[in-house]
Coordinates of C-alpha atoms in Angstrom, one line a residue:
Chain A
M402 CA -23.0 -22.6 21.2
K403 CA -19.3 -22.1 21.7
I404 CA -17.6 -18.8 21.3
L405 CA -14.0 -18.4 20.3
V406 CA -12.3 -15.2 21.4
G407 CA -9.0 -13.8 20.3
Y408 CA -7.0 -12.6 23.3
K409 CA -3.8 -10.9 22.3
R410 CA -1.2 -9.4 24.6
V411 CA 0.2 -6.0 23.7
V412 CA 2.2 -3.1 25.2
D413 CA -0.2 -1.4 27.6
Y414 CA -2.1 1.5 26.0
N415 CA -0.8 4.0 28.6
V416 CA 2.9 3.3 27.7
R417 CA 4.6 6.0 25.6
I418 CA 6.3 4.0 22.9
Q419 CA 10.0 4.7 22.2
V420 CA 11.7 3.7 19.0
K421 CA 15.2 2.2 19.4
P422 CA 17.9 4.6 18.3
D423 CA 19.2 2.1 15.7
G424 CA 15.8 1.8 14.1
T425 CA 15.5 -2.0 14.6
G426 CA 12.3 -1.9 16.7
V427 CA 10.5 -0.3 19.6
V428 CA 11.6 -0.7 23.2
T429 CA 9.6 -3.5 24.8
E430 CA 12.0 -4.5 27.6
G431 CA 10.6 -3.7 31.0
V432 CA 7.5 -2.2 29.4
K433 CA 4.1 -3.0 30.9
L434 CA 2.1 -5.6 28.8
S435 CA -1.7 -5.9 28.9
A436 CA -4.6 -7.5 27.0
N437 CA -5.4 -5.7 23.8
P438 CA -8.3 -3.4 24.9
F439 CA -10.4 -4.5 21.9
D440 CA -9.9 -8.1 23.0
D441 CA -11.1 -7.4 26.5
I442 CA -14.2 -6.0 24.9
A443 CA -14.5 -9.2 22.7
L444 CA -14.2 -11.4 25.8
E445 CA -16.7 -9.3 27.8
E446 CA -19.2 -9.6 24.9
A447 CA -18.8 -13.4 24.8
L448 CA -19.2 -13.6 28.6
R449 CA -22.4 -11.6 28.4
L450 CA -23.7 -13.9 25.7
R451 CA -23.0 -16.9 27.9
E452 CA -24.7 -15.2 30.9
K453 CA -27.8 -14.6 28.7
G454 CA -27.8 -18.3 27.8
V455 CA -27.0 -17.7 24.2
A456 CA -23.6 -19.5 24.5
E457 CA -22.4 -22.3 26.8
E458 CA -18.7 -22.0 26.5
V459 CA -16.2 -19.2 25.9
V460 CA -12.7 -20.2 24.8
I461 CA -9.9 -17.7 24.5
V462 CA -7.0 -18.1 22.1
G463 CA -3.6 -16.6 22.4
I464 CA -0.7 -16.9 19.9
G465 CA 2.7 -16.2 21.5
P466 CA 5.7 -17.3 23.5
A467 CA 5.7 -19.5 26.6
D468 CA 5.2 -16.7 29.0
L469 CA 1.8 -15.9 27.5
T470 CA 0.3 -18.2 30.2
A471 CA 0.0 -15.4 32.8
H472 CA -1.9 -13.3 30.3
L473 CA -4.3 -16.1 29.4
R474 CA -4.9 -16.7 33.1
N475 CA -6.2 -13.1 33.3
G476 CA -8.7 -14.0 30.5
L477 CA -9.7 -17.1 32.5
A478 CA -10.1 -15.0 35.6
M479 CA -12.3 -12.6 33.7
G480 CA -14.6 -15.6 33.1
A481 CA -13.5 -17.6 30.0
N482 CA -14.1 -21.4 30.5
R483 CA -10.7 -22.4 29.0
A484 CA -7.8 -21.2 26.9
I485 CA -5.9 -22.4 23.9
H486 CA -2.3 -21.3 23.8
V487 CA -0.7 -21.5 20.3
T488 CA 3.0 -21.3 21.0
T489 CA 5.5 -19.5 18.8
A490 CA 8.6 -17.5 19.7
E491 CA 8.1 -15.0 16.9
A492 CA 5.2 -12.6 16.6
V493 CA 2.9 -13.6 13.7
Q494 CA 1.4 -11.4 11.0
P495 CA -2.4 -11.2 10.5
L496 CA -2.6 -13.7 7.6
T497 CA -0.8 -16.3 9.7
A498 CA -3.0 -15.5 12.7
A499 CA -6.1 -15.9 10.6
R500 CA -4.8 -19.3 9.3
V501 CA -4.2 -20.4 12.8
F502 CA -7.7 -19.4 13.8
L503 CA -9.1 -21.3 10.9
K504 CA -7.4 -24.5 12.1
L505 CA -8.9 -23.9 15.6
V506 CA -12.3 -23.2 14.2
E507 CA -12.3 -26.4 12.3
K508 CA -11.4 -28.3 15.5
E509 CA -13.7 -26.4 17.9
Q510 CA -16.7 -25.7 15.6
P511 CA -17.7 -22.4 17.3
G512 CA -20.9 -20.7 16.5
L513 CA -19.2 -17.3 16.8
V514 CA -15.7 -16.0 16.7
I515 CA -15.2 -12.6 18.4
L516 CA -12.0 -10.7 17.8
G517 CA -10.9 -7.1 18.5
K518 CA -11.1 -4.9 15.4
Q519 CA -7.4 -4.1 15.7
A520 CA -4.5 -4.7 18.1
I521 CA -3.1 -1.5 19.4
D522 CA 0.5 -2.6 18.7
D523 CA 0.5 -3.2 14.9
D524 CA -2.9 -1.4 14.3
A525 CA -3.4 -3.7 11.3
N526 CA -7.1 -4.3 11.6
Q527 CA -7.1 -7.4 9.4
T528 CA -7.3 -10.7 11.3
G529 CA -11.0 -11.0 11.7
Q530 CA -11.8 -10.1 8.1
M531 CA -9.1 -12.6 6.9
L532 CA -10.5 -15.4 9.0
A533 CA -14.0 -14.7 7.7
A534 CA -12.7 -14.9 4.1
L535 CA -10.7 -18.1 4.7
W536 CA -13.7 -19.7 6.5
D537 CA -16.1 -18.4 3.9
R538 CA -18.4 -17.0 6.6
P539 CA -20.0 -13.6 7.3
Q540 CA -18.0 -10.8 9.0
A541 CA -19.4 -8.0 11.1
T542 CA -16.6 -5.6 11.8
F543 CA -16.5 -2.6 14.2
A544 CA -19.5 -3.8 16.2
S545 CA -21.1 -1.5 18.7
K546 CA -24.1 -3.7 19.3
V547 CA -24.7 -7.5 18.9
E548 CA -27.9 -9.5 19.2
I549 CA -28.0 -13.2 18.6
A550 CA -31.3 -15.0 17.8
D551 CA -32.6 -17.6 15.4
G552 CA -29.2 -18.7 14.2
K553 CA -28.2 -15.2 13.1
A554 CA -26.4 -12.2 14.5
T555 CA -27.8 -8.7 14.1
V556 CA -24.9 -6.4 14.4
T557 CA -24.7 -2.6 14.5
R558 CA -21.4 -1.4 13.1
E559 CA -19.7 2.0 13.6
V560 CA -18.9 3.2 10.1
D561 CA -17.7 6.5 8.8
A562 CA -21.2 7.5 7.7
G563 CA -22.9 6.6 11.0
L564 CA -24.3 3.3 12.3
E565 CA -24.9 0.5 9.9
T566 CA -26.9 -2.6 10.9
I567 CA -26.3 -5.9 9.2
E568 CA -27.6 -9.4 9.6
A569 CA -25.2 -12.4 9.5
D570 CA -26.0 -16.1 9.5
L571 CA -24.1 -18.1 12.1
P572 CA -21.4 -19.1 12.3
A573 CA -19.8 -15.7 11.8
V574 CA -16.9 -13.5 12.8
I575 CA -17.5 -10.3 14.7
T576 CA -14.9 -7.7 15.4
T577 CA -15.4 -5.3 18.3
D578 CA -15.4 -1.5 18.5
L579 CA -14.9 0.6 21.6
R580 CA -18.5 1.2 22.5
L581 CA -19.7 -2.4 22.4
N582 CA -19.4 -2.7 26.2
E583 CA -17.3 -1.9 29.2
P584 CA -15.2 -4.9 30.2
R585 CA -15.6 -6.1 33.8
F586 CA -12.8 -6.0 36.4
I587 CA -11.1 -9.1 37.5
K588 CA -11.9 -10.0 41.1
L589 CA -9.3 -11.7 43.4
P590 CA -11.3 -14.9 44.0
D591 CA -11.6 -15.4 40.3
I592 CA -7.8 -15.2 39.9
M593 CA -7.6 -18.2 42.3
K594 CA -10.4 -20.0 40.4
A595 CA -8.6 -19.4 37.1
K596 CA -5.6 -21.4 38.2
S597 CA -7.6 -24.6 37.8
K598 CA -9.0 -23.8 34.4
P599 CA -7.5 -25.7 31.5
I600 CA -5.1 -24.2 29.0
D601 CA -4.4 -26.4 25.9
V602 CA -0.9 -25.8 24.6
I603 CA -0.4 -26.3 20.9
E604 CA 2.8 -25.7 19.1
L605 CA 2.1 -23.5 16.0
G606 CA 4.3 -25.7 13.9
S607 CA 2.1 -28.7 14.7
L608 CA -1.0 -27.1 13.2
G609 CA 0.3 -27.4 9.6
V610 CA -0.6 -23.9 8.6
E611 CA 1.1 -22.2 5.6
G612 CA 3.1 -19.2 6.9
G613 CA 1.6 -15.9 5.9
D614 CA 4.2 -13.6 7.2
H615 CA 5.0 -12.0 3.8
L616 CA 5.8 -8.4 5.0
K617 CA 9.3 -7.5 6.0
T618 CA 9.7 -4.6 8.3
T619 CA 13.0 -3.0 7.5
H620 CA 13.1 0.1 9.6
Y621 CA 11.4 1.8 12.6
A622 CA 11.4 5.5 13.0
A623 CA 10.0 8.0 15.5
P624 CA 7.2 10.1 13.9
P625 CA 8.1 13.6 13.0
K626 CA 7.6 15.8 16.0
R627 CA 5.3 18.8 16.1
S628 CA 7.1 21.5 17.9
K629 CA 5.4 23.3 20.8
G630 CA 3.8 26.4 19.6
V631 CA 3.0 29.7 21.3
M632 CA 0.4 30.7 23.8
V633 CA -1.8 33.6 23.0
K634 CA -3.3 35.9 25.7
D635 CA -6.9 36.1 24.6
A636 CA -9.6 35.5 22.0
A637 CA -8.8 38.7 20.1
E638 CA -5.1 37.8 19.7
L639 CA -6.1 34.2 18.6
V640 CA -8.4 35.5 15.9
A641 CA -5.9 38.1 14.7
T642 CA -3.2 35.4 14.5
L643 CA -5.4 33.0 12.5
K644 CA -6.5 35.8 10.2
Q645 CA -2.9 36.8 9.6
K646 CA -2.1 33.2 8.7
G647 CA -5.0 33.3 6.2
L648 CA -6.9 30.5 8.1
L649 CA -9.9 32.5 9.1
Chain B
M82 CA 5.9 -2.8 -14.3
S83 CA 3.1 -2.2 -11.9
K84 CA -0.6 -2.1 -12.6
I85 CA -2.8 -0.8 -9.8
L86 CA -6.5 -1.4 -9.2
V87 CA -8.1 1.2 -6.9
I88 CA -11.4 0.2 -5.3
A89 CA -13.9 3.1 -5.5
E90 CA -15.8 4.0 -2.3
H91 CA -19.2 5.4 -2.8
L92 CA -22.5 6.0 -1.0
G93 CA -25.9 7.1 -2.2
G94 CA -24.7 7.2 -5.8
K95 CA -21.8 9.5 -5.1
L96 CA -18.1 8.8 -5.2
N97 CA -16.4 9.3 -1.9
P98 CA -13.4 11.7 -2.1
S99 CA -11.2 9.1 -0.4
T100 CA -11.1 7.4 -3.8
A101 CA -9.1 10.3 -5.3
R102 CA -6.7 10.2 -2.4
A103 CA -6.1 6.5 -3.0
V104 CA -5.4 7.3 -6.7
S105 CA -2.7 9.8 -5.5
A106 CA -1.0 7.0 -3.5
A107 CA -1.3 4.8 -6.6
A108 CA 0.4 7.4 -8.7
A109 CA 3.3 7.6 -6.2
A110 CA 4.1 4.0 -7.1
K111 CA 4.7 5.1 -10.7
P112 CA 2.6 2.3 -12.3
E113 CA 2.0 1.9 -16.0
A114 CA -1.8 1.9 -15.3
I115 CA -4.2 2.9 -12.6
D116 CA -7.7 1.5 -13.0
V117 CA -10.6 2.3 -10.7
L118 CA -13.1 -0.4 -10.0
V119 CA -16.7 0.6 -9.2
L120 CA -18.9 -2.1 -7.7
A121 CA -22.5 -0.9 -7.5
D122 CA -26.1 -1.7 -8.3
N123 CA -26.1 1.3 -10.5
A124 CA -22.6 2.3 -11.4
D125 CA -22.9 4.9 -14.2
A126 CA -23.0 8.1 -12.3
I127 CA -20.2 6.9 -9.9
A128 CA -18.1 5.8 -12.8
A129 CA -18.5 9.1 -14.5
E130 CA -17.2 10.9 -11.4
A131 CA -14.3 8.4 -11.1
A132 CA -13.4 9.0 -14.8
K133 CA -12.8 12.7 -14.0
I134 CA -9.9 11.9 -11.6
E135 CA -6.6 12.8 -13.2
G136 CA -4.2 9.9 -13.6
V137 CA -6.8 7.2 -13.9
S138 CA -6.3 5.0 -17.0
R139 CA -9.7 3.2 -17.1
V140 CA -12.8 3.0 -14.9
L141 CA -14.2 -0.6 -14.6
T142 CA -17.7 -1.2 -13.5
V143 CA -19.4 -4.2 -12.1
T144 CA -23.2 -3.7 -11.9
R145 CA -25.1 -6.2 -9.8
A146 CA -28.1 -5.9 -7.6
E147 CA -26.1 -7.6 -4.8
N148 CA -23.8 -4.6 -4.8
A149 CA -26.4 -2.1 -3.6
H150 CA -24.7 -2.0 -0.2
A151 CA -21.0 -2.3 0.6
L152 CA -21.0 -5.7 2.2
A153 CA -17.4 -7.0 2.4
A154 CA -18.5 -10.6 2.0
V155 CA -20.2 -9.8 -1.2
L156 CA -17.7 -7.4 -2.7
A157 CA -14.5 -9.3 -1.8
P158 CA -14.9 -12.2 -4.2
Q159 CA -15.5 -9.8 -7.0
V160 CA -12.5 -7.7 -6.2
A161 CA -10.3 -10.8 -5.9
K162 CA -11.4 -11.9 -9.3
A163 CA -11.0 -8.5 -10.9
A164 CA -7.5 -8.3 -9.4
A165 CA -6.1 -10.8 -11.8
G166 CA -3.4 -9.1 -13.9
Y167 CA -2.8 -6.3 -11.4
S168 CA 0.3 -6.0 -9.2
H169 CA -1.5 -3.9 -6.6
V170 CA -5.0 -3.5 -5.2
F171 CA -5.5 -0.2 -3.2
A172 CA -8.5 0.8 -1.1
P173 CA -8.9 3.9 1.1
S174 CA -8.3 3.2 4.8
T175 CA -11.8 4.2 5.7
T176 CA -14.3 1.9 7.4
F177 CA -15.2 0.8 3.9
G178 CA -11.7 -0.1 2.9
K179 CA -10.7 -1.5 6.3
D180 CA -13.7 -3.9 6.2
L181 CA -13.1 -5.0 2.6
A182 CA -9.4 -5.1 1.8
P183 CA -8.3 -7.8 4.3
R184 CA -11.0 -10.0 3.0
V185 CA -9.7 -9.6 -0.5
A186 CA -6.1 -10.2 0.7
A187 CA -7.0 -13.4 2.4
L188 CA -8.9 -14.6 -0.7
L189 CA -5.7 -13.9 -2.7
G190 CA -3.6 -15.5 0.0
V191 CA -1.4 -12.4 0.4
A192 CA -0.5 -10.0 3.1
Q193 CA -2.0 -6.6 3.4
V194 CA -0.2 -3.3 4.1
S195 CA -2.6 -1.2 6.3
D196 CA -2.6 2.6 6.3
V197 CA 0.0 3.4 3.7
M198 CA 1.3 7.0 4.5
A199 CA 4.2 7.0 2.0
V200 CA 5.2 5.0 -1.0
E201 CA 9.0 4.6 -1.2
G202 CA 9.0 2.2 -4.1
S203 CA 6.6 -0.2 -5.9
H204 CA 6.8 -2.6 -3.0
T205 CA 8.1 -0.4 -0.1
F206 CA 5.8 1.5 2.0
K207 CA 5.7 3.5 5.3
R208 CA 2.9 3.0 7.8
P209 CA 2.2 3.9 11.4
I210 CA 2.0 1.5 14.3
Y211 CA 1.4 2.0 18.0
A212 CA -1.2 4.8 17.3
G213 CA 1.3 6.6 15.1
N214 CA 4.1 6.6 17.8
A215 CA 6.3 4.7 15.4
I216 CA 6.5 4.7 11.7
V217 CA 7.7 1.5 10.0
T218 CA 9.1 0.8 6.6
V219 CA 7.7 -2.4 5.2
E220 CA 8.6 -4.4 2.1
A221 CA 6.0 -6.5 0.4
D222 CA 6.9 -9.7 -1.5
P223 CA 7.3 -8.7 -5.2
A224 CA 6.1 -12.2 -6.1
Q225 CA 2.6 -11.5 -4.7
T226 CA -0.2 -9.0 -5.4
V227 CA 0.1 -6.1 -2.9
V228 CA -3.1 -5.4 -1.2
A229 CA -3.0 -2.1 0.7
T230 CA -5.2 0.4 2.4
I231 CA -4.3 4.1 2.0
R232 CA -4.2 6.4 5.0
T233 CA -6.3 9.2 3.4
A234 CA -5.0 12.0 5.7
S235 CA -1.5 11.4 4.2
W236 CA -2.5 12.0 0.6
P237 CA -4.0 14.9 -1.3
A238 CA -7.0 14.1 -3.5
A239 CA -5.8 13.6 -7.1
A240 CA -7.1 16.5 -9.3
I241 CA -10.5 16.4 -10.9
G242 CA -10.8 17.4 -14.5
A243 CA -9.7 14.4 -16.7
N244 CA -11.5 14.0 -20.0
G245 CA -12.1 10.9 -22.1
T246 CA -11.1 8.3 -19.6
P247 CA -12.7 5.1 -20.8
V248 CA -15.4 3.4 -18.7
E249 CA -15.7 -0.3 -19.3
A250 CA -18.3 -2.8 -17.9
L251 CA -16.8 -6.0 -16.4
N252 CA -18.6 -9.2 -16.4
L253 CA -17.2 -11.2 -13.5
D254 CA -18.6 -14.7 -13.2
V255 CA -18.5 -15.0 -9.4
A256 CA -21.0 -16.7 -7.1
L257 CA -21.8 -14.4 -4.2
P258 CA -22.8 -15.5 -0.7
S259 CA -26.1 -14.4 0.7
Y260 CA -25.2 -15.1 4.4
T261 CA -24.7 -11.4 5.1
R262 CA -27.5 -8.9 4.6
F263 CA -27.8 -5.2 4.9
V264 CA -30.5 -4.0 7.3
E265 CA -30.2 -0.2 7.6
L266 CA -27.8 2.7 7.8
K267 CA -28.5 5.5 10.3
Q268 CA -26.7 8.6 9.1
G269 CA -26.3 11.8 10.9
K270 CA -28.0 14.5 8.8
S271 CA -25.7 17.5 8.5
D272 CA -25.2 20.4 6.1
R273 CA -21.7 20.9 7.5
P274 CA -18.6 20.0 5.6
D275 CA -17.5 16.4 5.7
L276 CA -15.2 15.8 8.6
Q277 CA -12.7 13.7 6.6
G278 CA -12.3 16.2 3.8
A279 CA -12.8 19.6 5.5
S280 CA -10.2 22.3 5.5
K281 CA -11.3 23.5 8.9
V282 CA -12.4 21.3 11.8
V283 CA -13.6 22.4 15.2
S284 CA -13.7 19.6 17.8
G285 CA -15.2 19.5 21.3
G286 CA -14.2 17.2 24.2
R287 CA -15.2 16.2 27.6
G288 CA -14.8 19.9 28.7
V289 CA -17.9 20.8 26.7
G290 CA -19.9 19.0 29.4
S291 CA -23.1 17.9 27.8
K292 CA -25.0 17.3 24.5
E293 CA -26.8 20.6 25.0
N294 CA -23.6 22.5 25.6
F295 CA -22.2 21.1 22.3
E296 CA -24.4 23.7 20.6
I297 CA -21.6 26.2 21.3
I298 CA -19.2 24.1 19.2
Y299 CA -21.7 23.7 16.3
K300 CA -22.5 27.4 16.3
F301 CA -18.9 28.4 16.2
A302 CA -18.0 25.8 13.5
D303 CA -20.9 27.2 11.4
R304 CA -19.6 30.7 11.9
I305 CA -16.2 29.8 10.3
G306 CA -17.5 27.1 7.9
A307 CA -15.9 24.2 9.7
A308 CA -16.7 20.5 10.1
V309 CA -17.3 19.4 13.6
G310 CA -15.4 16.6 15.4
A311 CA -15.1 15.2 18.9
S312 CA -12.8 13.3 21.2
R313 CA -13.6 9.8 22.2
A314 CA -14.6 11.1 25.7
A315 CA -17.3 13.3 24.2
V316 CA -18.6 10.4 22.1
D317 CA -18.6 7.9 25.0
A318 CA -20.4 10.4 27.1
G319 CA -23.2 10.6 24.5
Y320 CA -22.6 14.3 23.6
V321 CA -22.3 13.5 19.9
P322 CA -22.7 10.5 17.6
N323 CA -19.8 8.0 16.8
E324 CA -19.1 9.3 13.3
M325 CA -17.7 12.5 14.8
Q326 CA -14.9 10.7 16.7
V327 CA -11.4 11.8 15.8
G328 CA -8.4 9.7 16.8
Q329 CA -6.7 6.3 16.6
T330 CA -9.9 4.3 16.4
G331 CA -12.0 7.1 14.9
K332 CA -11.2 9.3 11.9
I333 CA -7.7 10.4 11.0
I334 CA -7.9 13.8 9.6
A335 CA -5.6 16.5 8.1
P336 CA -7.4 19.8 7.9
E337 CA -5.6 23.1 7.4
L338 CA -7.0 24.4 10.7
Y339 CA -7.9 22.2 13.7
M340 CA -9.4 23.7 16.8
A341 CA -9.5 21.5 19.8
I342 CA -11.9 23.0 22.4
G343 CA -12.2 21.4 25.8
I344 CA -10.0 18.4 24.7
S345 CA -7.2 17.4 27.0
G346 CA -5.3 15.5 24.2
A347 CA -4.9 11.8 25.0
I348 CA -2.3 10.1 22.7
Q349 CA -5.1 8.4 20.9
H350 CA -6.7 11.7 20.0
L351 CA -3.5 13.3 18.9
T352 CA -2.9 10.4 16.5
G353 CA -5.9 11.6 14.6
I354 CA -4.8 15.2 14.1
K355 CA -1.0 15.0 13.7
D356 CA -1.1 15.9 10.1
A357 CA -3.3 19.0 10.6
G358 CA -1.7 22.3 9.3
T359 CA -2.3 24.5 12.3
I360 CA -3.6 23.1 15.6
V361 CA -5.3 25.5 18.0
A362 CA -6.1 24.4 21.6
I363 CA -8.5 26.0 24.0
N364 CA -8.5 24.4 27.5
K365 CA -8.8 25.6 31.0
D366 CA -6.0 23.3 32.2
A367 CA -2.7 24.9 31.2
E368 CA -1.0 21.5 31.8
A369 CA -3.2 19.6 29.3
P370 CA -1.1 17.5 26.8
I371 CA -2.9 19.1 23.9
F372 CA -0.8 22.2 24.4
E373 CA 2.4 20.1 23.8
I374 CA 1.5 19.8 20.1
A375 CA -0.7 22.9 19.5
D376 CA 0.7 25.7 17.4
L377 CA -1.5 28.2 19.2
G378 CA -2.8 27.7 22.7
L379 CA -5.2 29.7 24.8
V380 CA -5.8 28.8 28.5
G381 CA -9.3 29.6 29.8
D382 CA -12.9 28.8 30.1
L383 CA -14.3 27.7 26.7
F384 CA -17.8 29.0 27.5
K385 CA -16.2 32.5 27.9
I386 CA -13.7 32.2 25.1
V387 CA -15.8 30.8 22.3
P388 CA -18.3 33.8 22.4
E389 CA -15.3 36.1 22.5
L390 CA -13.9 34.5 19.4
E391 CA -17.2 35.1 17.6
A392 CA -17.2 38.7 18.7
A393 CA -13.6 39.1 17.5
L394 CA -14.5 37.6 14.2
A395 CA -17.3 40.1 13.8
G396 CA -15.0 43.0 14.8

């Protein structure tokens, strides 16, 4: 079985995002970029399935500008067999990303597609579900445990009510939640090895997908700030203050 | 004019309060009609609850055995079909809505607006990105159906008490896939208030130290009638189950009172509590980032302070 993994590059999760004063975007110049944490978890899960003998090949997919190569090399160093780089100068919205993935799915015929449940830049949480719909295959979102056997995936999902387990016939789309696994660290020799792994470069325009970027972002603003409050000296003062505010 | 279809969330035969919050967001778009769609194996009781939400024009039910569990692959084709004639489809931005709505949007071939926190016009919305560190204004294409999930913490529940709202059964002729099957749901049993709707929440973090120590949080929460939450660190460490996680990837909540106990306050956690009325932080580290946004802060050992709080309450 082949596993396709979405591998997006985003502003590193430790960066404190600043909105540009003119409201046209957020500051990304000179800011550290990293793999979307949920995508590292997706890749880790795919690698573990390969190590268990469930899958033979793990292919990572990135959609982005020419300089995405270095990011994809990281995924290859982590252990992916090869990468597909769909090139586009502009960031794509989830529907377009899902349509791109559908094209790649038709070409690669994977048994499983694993994506992060959301990217920590746009926080959209859509692409996996959209791909599953367009492909007319099962989706198992927010996965915290995945077992593959007998042509189906048994997936435990983190839902608001607790833990839900569903069964999905393969091929299927799984999106990862935080507690699915802890991604491995990249070792130096693997970075060297990754240099010889193949990256297929495909121009987005050549895939013939209908553009799905229907949302126009017209303004960026900083969130309203909560002002720093006051410190109380002890438990008695805290309780008294809360009682005074009518909260206790 | 707009017509909005709101997808009802329910579990165990009961309507989830997130539905009434999605109705509030729908009302903000000033539509000519707001219909609520209930997909269930037994829709009557749920539909009766939905019919009491003020502002709802009609409640539509689709009763099918396949709808016994909320499987997105099964529900989405029905929602997509029912969406004909509507300008907007709204669902709460809970794990239910997040799972379902994008699948509906893709079937309709339209974009989705995730986590709507403000409605500026029928096709203009505000939503958070970067864990709430930026708020964007987005415009949806007026030529397309708008599919959106509603950030429940940004919206009050629409009032309950409507009378005479019609309930109509829909017969959707849609073939449903059987390639996804429900196995089980493990729910934490709790008599405490629901974390997402509670007016008071007490949360514990890594500082609590262990599953056993978390008793001190439960006990105090019960003393003041609060729901209990936790930071990601506490969930990852196995102190509490996943459904208690508050933050960017957990639950986004807006209680009147939020008490963070032994939580340092990573950005991802703060995202989940920004809309709380009053935030109280108790932490032994005076430099903890949680104090930057807390309205009331108290530095000290939680194992000493929490019993003192209880004593002060009794006094």
